[in-house]
Short mmCIF file of C-alpha atoms in Angstrom, two decimals:
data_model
loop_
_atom_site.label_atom_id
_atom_site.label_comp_id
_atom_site.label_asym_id
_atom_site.label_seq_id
_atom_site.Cartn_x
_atom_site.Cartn_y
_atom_site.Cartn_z
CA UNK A 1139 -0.10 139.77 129.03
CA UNK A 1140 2.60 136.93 129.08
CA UNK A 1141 4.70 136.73 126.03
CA UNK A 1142 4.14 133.65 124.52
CA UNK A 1143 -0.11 134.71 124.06
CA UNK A 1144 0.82 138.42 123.18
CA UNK A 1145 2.85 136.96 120.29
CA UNK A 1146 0.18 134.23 119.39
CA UNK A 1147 -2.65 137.33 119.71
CA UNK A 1148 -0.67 139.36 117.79
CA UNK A 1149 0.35 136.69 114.67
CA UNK A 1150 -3.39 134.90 114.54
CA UNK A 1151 -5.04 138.86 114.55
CA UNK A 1152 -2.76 140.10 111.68
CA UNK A 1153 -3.09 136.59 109.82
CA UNK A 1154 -7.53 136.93 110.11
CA UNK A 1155 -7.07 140.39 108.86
CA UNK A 1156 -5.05 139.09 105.71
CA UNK A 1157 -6.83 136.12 105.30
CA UNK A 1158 -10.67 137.49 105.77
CA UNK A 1159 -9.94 140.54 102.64
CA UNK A 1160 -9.49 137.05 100.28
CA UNK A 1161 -13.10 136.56 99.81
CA UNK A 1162 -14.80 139.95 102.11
CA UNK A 1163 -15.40 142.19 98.70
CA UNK A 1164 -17.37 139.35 96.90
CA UNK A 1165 -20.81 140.43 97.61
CA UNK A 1166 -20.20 144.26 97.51
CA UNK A 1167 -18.98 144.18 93.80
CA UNK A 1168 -22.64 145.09 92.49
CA UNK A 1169 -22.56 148.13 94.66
CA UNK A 1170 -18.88 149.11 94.09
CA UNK A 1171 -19.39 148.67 90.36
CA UNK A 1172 -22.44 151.25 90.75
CA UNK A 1173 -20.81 153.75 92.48
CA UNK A 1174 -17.36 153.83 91.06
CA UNK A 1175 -19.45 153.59 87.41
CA UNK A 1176 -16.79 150.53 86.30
CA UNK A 1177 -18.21 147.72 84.21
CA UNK A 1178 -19.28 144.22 85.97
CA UNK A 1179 -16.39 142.61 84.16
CA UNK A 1180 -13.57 145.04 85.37
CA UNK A 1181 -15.05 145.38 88.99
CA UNK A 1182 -13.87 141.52 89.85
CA UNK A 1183 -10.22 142.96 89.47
CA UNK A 1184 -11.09 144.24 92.90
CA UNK A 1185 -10.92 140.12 93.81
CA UNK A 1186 -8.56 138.62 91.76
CA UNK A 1187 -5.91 140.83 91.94
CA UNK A 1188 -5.79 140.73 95.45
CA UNK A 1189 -5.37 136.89 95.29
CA UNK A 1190 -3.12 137.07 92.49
CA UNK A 1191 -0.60 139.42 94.18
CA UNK A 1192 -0.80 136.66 97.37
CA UNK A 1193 -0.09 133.90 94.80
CA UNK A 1194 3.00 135.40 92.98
CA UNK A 1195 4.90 136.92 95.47
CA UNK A 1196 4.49 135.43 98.70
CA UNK A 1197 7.64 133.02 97.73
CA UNK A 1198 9.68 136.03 97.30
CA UNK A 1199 8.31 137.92 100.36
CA UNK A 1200 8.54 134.51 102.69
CA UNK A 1201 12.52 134.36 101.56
CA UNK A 1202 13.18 138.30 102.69
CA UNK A 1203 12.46 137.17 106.21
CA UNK A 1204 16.12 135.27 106.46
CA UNK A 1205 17.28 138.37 106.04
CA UNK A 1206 15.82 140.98 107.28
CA UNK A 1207 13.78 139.20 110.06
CA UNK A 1208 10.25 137.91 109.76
CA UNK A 1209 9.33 139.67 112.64
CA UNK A 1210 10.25 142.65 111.34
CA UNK A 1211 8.59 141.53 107.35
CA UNK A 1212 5.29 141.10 109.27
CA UNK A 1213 5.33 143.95 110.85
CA UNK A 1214 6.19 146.10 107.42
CA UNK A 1215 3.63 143.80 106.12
CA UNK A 1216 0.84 144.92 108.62
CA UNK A 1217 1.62 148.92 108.00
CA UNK A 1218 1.64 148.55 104.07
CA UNK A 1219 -1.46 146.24 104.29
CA UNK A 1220 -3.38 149.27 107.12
CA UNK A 1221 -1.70 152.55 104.62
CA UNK A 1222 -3.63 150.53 101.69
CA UNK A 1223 -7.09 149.81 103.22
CA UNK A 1224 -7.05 153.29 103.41
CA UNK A 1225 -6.35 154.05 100.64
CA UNK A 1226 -8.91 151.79 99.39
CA UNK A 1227 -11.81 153.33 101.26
CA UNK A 1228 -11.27 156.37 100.11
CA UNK A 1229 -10.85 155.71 96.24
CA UNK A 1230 -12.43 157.80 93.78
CA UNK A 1231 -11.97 155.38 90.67
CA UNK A 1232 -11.90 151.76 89.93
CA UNK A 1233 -8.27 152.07 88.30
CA UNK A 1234 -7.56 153.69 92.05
CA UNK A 1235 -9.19 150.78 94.25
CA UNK A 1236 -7.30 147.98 92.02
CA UNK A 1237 -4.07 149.62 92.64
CA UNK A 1238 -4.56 149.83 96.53
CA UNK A 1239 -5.73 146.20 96.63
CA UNK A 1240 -2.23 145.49 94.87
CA UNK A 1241 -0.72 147.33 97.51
CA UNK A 1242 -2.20 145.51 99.98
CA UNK A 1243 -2.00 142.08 99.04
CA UNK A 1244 1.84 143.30 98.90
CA UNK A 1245 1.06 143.80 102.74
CA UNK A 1246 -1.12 140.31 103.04
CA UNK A 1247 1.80 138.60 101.25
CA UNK A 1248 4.57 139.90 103.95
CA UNK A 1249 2.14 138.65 107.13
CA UNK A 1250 1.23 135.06 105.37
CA UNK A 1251 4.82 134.37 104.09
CA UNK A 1252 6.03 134.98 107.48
CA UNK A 1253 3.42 133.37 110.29
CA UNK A 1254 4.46 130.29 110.19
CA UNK A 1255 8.11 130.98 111.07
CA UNK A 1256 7.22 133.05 113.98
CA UNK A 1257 4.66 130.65 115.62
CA UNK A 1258 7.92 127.97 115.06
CA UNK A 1259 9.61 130.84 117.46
CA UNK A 1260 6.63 131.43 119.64
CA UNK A 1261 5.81 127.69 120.52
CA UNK A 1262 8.27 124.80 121.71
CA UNK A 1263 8.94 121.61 119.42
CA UNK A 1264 6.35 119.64 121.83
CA UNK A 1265 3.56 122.17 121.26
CA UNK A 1266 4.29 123.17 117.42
CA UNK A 1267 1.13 120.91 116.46
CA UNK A 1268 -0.90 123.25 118.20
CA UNK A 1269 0.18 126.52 116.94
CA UNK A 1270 -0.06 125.06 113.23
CA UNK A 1271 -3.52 123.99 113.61
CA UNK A 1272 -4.69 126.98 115.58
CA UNK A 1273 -3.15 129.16 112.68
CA UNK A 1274 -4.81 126.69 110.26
CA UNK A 1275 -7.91 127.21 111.73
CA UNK A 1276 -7.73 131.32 111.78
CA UNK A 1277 -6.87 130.97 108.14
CA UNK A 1278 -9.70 128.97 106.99
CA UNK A 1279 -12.46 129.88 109.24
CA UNK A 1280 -11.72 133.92 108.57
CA UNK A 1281 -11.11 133.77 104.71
CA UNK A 1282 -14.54 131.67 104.44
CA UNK A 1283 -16.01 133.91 106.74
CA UNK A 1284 -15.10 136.60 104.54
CA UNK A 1285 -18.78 137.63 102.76
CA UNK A 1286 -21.07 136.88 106.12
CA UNK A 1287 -19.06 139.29 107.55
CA UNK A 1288 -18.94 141.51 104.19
CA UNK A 1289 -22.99 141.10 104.61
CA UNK A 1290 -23.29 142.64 108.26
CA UNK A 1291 -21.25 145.17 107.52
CA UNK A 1292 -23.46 146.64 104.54
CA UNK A 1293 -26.97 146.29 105.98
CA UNK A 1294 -25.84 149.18 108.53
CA UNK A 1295 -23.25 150.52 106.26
CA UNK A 1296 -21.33 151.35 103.26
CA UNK A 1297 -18.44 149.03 101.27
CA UNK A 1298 -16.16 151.90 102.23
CA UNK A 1299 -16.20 150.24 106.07
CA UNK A 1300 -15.19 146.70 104.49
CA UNK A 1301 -11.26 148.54 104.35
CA UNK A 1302 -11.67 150.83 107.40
CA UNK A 1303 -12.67 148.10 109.61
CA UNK A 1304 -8.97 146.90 108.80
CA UNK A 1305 -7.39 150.16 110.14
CA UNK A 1306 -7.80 149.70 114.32
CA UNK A 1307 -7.27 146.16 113.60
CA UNK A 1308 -4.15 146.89 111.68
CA UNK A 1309 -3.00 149.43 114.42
CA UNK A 1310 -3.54 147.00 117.35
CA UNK A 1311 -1.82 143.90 115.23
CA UNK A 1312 1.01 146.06 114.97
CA UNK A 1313 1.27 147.16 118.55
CA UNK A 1314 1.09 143.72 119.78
CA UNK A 1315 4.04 142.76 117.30
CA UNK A 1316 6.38 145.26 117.84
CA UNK A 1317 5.85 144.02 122.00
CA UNK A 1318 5.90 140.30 122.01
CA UNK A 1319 6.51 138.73 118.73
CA UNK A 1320 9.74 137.31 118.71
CA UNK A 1321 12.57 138.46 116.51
CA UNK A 1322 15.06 135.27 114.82
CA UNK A 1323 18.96 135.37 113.54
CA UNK A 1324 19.01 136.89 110.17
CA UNK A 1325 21.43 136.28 107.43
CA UNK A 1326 24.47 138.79 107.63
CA UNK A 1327 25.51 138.14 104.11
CA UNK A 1328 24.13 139.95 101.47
CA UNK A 1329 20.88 138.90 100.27
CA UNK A 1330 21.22 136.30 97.83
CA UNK A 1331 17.97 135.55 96.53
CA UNK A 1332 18.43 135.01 92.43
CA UNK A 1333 16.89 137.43 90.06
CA UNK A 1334 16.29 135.11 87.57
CA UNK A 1335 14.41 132.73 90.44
CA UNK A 1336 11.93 135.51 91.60
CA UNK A 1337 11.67 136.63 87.55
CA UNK A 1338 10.66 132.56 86.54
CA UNK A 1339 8.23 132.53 89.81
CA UNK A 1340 6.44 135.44 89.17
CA UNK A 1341 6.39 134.46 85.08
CA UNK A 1342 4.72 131.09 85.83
CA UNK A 1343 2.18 131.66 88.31
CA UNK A 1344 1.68 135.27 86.61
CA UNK A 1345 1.05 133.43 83.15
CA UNK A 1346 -0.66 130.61 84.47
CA UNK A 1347 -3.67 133.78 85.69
CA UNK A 1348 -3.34 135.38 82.50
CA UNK A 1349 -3.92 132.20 80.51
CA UNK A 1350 -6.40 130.76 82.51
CA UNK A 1351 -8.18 133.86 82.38
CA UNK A 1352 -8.19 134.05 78.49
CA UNK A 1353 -9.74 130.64 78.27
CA UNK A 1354 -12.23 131.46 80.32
CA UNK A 1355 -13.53 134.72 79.11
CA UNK A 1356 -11.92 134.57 75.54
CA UNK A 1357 -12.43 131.06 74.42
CA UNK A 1358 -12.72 131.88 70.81
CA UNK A 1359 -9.49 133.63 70.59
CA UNK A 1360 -7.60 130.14 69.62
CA UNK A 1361 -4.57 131.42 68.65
CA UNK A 1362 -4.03 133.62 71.43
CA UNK A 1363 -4.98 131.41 73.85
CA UNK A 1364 -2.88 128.60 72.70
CA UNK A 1365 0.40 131.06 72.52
CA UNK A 1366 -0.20 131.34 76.22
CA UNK A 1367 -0.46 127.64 76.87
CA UNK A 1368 2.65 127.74 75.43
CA UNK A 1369 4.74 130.34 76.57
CA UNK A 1370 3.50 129.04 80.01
CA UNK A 1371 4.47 125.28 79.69
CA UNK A 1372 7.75 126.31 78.64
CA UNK A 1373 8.79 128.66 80.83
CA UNK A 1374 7.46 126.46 83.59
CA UNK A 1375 9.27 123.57 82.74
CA UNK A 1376 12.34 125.83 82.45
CA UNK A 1377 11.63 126.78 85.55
CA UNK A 1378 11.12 123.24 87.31
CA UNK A 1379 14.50 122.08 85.85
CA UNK A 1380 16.25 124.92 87.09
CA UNK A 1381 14.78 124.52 90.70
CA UNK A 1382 15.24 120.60 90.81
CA UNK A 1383 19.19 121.28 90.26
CA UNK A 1384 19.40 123.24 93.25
CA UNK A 1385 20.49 122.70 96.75
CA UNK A 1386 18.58 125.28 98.04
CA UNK A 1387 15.73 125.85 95.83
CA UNK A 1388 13.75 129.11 95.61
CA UNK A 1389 10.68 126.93 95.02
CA UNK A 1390 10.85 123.38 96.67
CA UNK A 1391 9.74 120.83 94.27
CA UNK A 1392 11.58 118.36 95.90
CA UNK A 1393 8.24 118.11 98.97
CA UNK A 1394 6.39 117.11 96.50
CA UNK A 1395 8.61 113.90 96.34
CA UNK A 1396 7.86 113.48 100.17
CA UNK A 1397 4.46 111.44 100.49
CA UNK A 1398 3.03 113.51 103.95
CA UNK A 1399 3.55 116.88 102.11
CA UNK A 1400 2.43 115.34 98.85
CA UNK A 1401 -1.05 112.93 99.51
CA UNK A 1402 -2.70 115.82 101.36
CA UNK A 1403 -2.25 118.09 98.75
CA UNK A 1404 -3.55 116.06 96.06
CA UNK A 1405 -6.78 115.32 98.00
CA UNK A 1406 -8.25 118.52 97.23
#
């Protein structure tokens, strides 16, 4: 297999697997919730937490690549993400099955953070339009896809299979990695990624969840819900002033300034 499609194989199979567990437990909560005996409103954990974990840290995990090699983050990525789907389908508990889906959104977090760089490595400047939109297109094509294929797999099967399916496809992502994806320059000074950066990142976005979440399900705890409204808005605009003073920004605010990164993003 030449090298450039090995490493474009490899990146587009372990991005589908990440991408398609978004949205593949939706319809097999009912059943899940049955089995495991967990109450309706605790089984959507098994969702949300999955996309929360993607949300909050994939900042963080995209900025270990620098220095450790995002070749290298993927492919930790795609054996935490495998060890967890195991782990998943063979949880006794809900409590159990949340804390495996944390583990491996840990795993999706390391493999989306990181794509993009490596299909930057894998494809020349001419061709780098291509490999973007063929990645888009895995990404939103698999993570939609998510419950049709969720729906297959339980009219032979049980939701057990949703997370094992992701074990030969985790092996064989990882095989084709480790061959042909292509490794970068990392940083050789020590890792200088701030504390108080990740700490702000994962306080905003991990706020933002938790308040959202209250006004949705708690509406008529007022005071509550406006303490978190709060304690969001000010940490966040802590945050934002902090970034905006920075050369090199943990989170770049400064895109949003730039009207192609900008326009397309406020279209949705």
């Amino acid at each position: 297999m030449p090298q450039r499609l090995g490493a474009v194989v490899a990146v587009l199979l372990c991005l589908a697997m990440s991408a398609i567990n978004i949205s593949l437990m939706n319809i097999s909560l009912p059943t899940i919730a049955k089995e495991l005996n967990a109450a309706p409103e605790k089984v959507i954990y098994v969702v949300s937490i999955y996309q929360l974990v993607l949300v909050i840290f994939l900042l963080f995990v995209a900025a270990l690549g620098d220095y450790f090699g995002y070749k290298q983050v993927v492919l930790a990525g795609v054996v935490i993400f495998t060890a967890a789907s195991l782990g998943c389908a063979f949880s006794q508990s809900l409590i159990e099955l949340i804390i495996c889906r944390v583990v491996q959104g840990f795993g999706a977090t390391a493999i989306q953070g990181s794509y993009l760089f490596l299909i930057t490595r894998i494809y020349p400047k001419q061709q780098l339009g291509r490999g973007m939109g063929l990645s888009s297109m895995v990404f939103a094509v698999t993570a939609v896809a998510g419950p049709t294929v969720a729906a297959v797999i339980l009219s032979f099967a049980t939701w057990h299979w949703l997370f094992l399916i992701n074990i030969p496809l985790g092996i064989a992502g990882f095989c084709l990695g480790w061959y042909y994806l292509p490794a970068n320059t990392v940083k050789t000074e020590k890792c200088s990624i701030a504390v108080s950066d990740t700490v702000l990142h994962i306080l905003t976005f991990g706020l933002f969840f938790v308040a959202a979440s209250s006004f949705s399900h708690h509406p008529q705890q007022i005071a509550v819900n406006v303490s978190l409204f709060a304690g969001l808005m000010t940490i966040a605009v802590f945050y934002v002033f902090l970034q905006s003073k920075k050369t090199l920004p943990f989170f770049p605010i400064d895109l949003l300034r730039q009207m192609s990164f900008s326009f397309p993003m406020s279209r949705f």
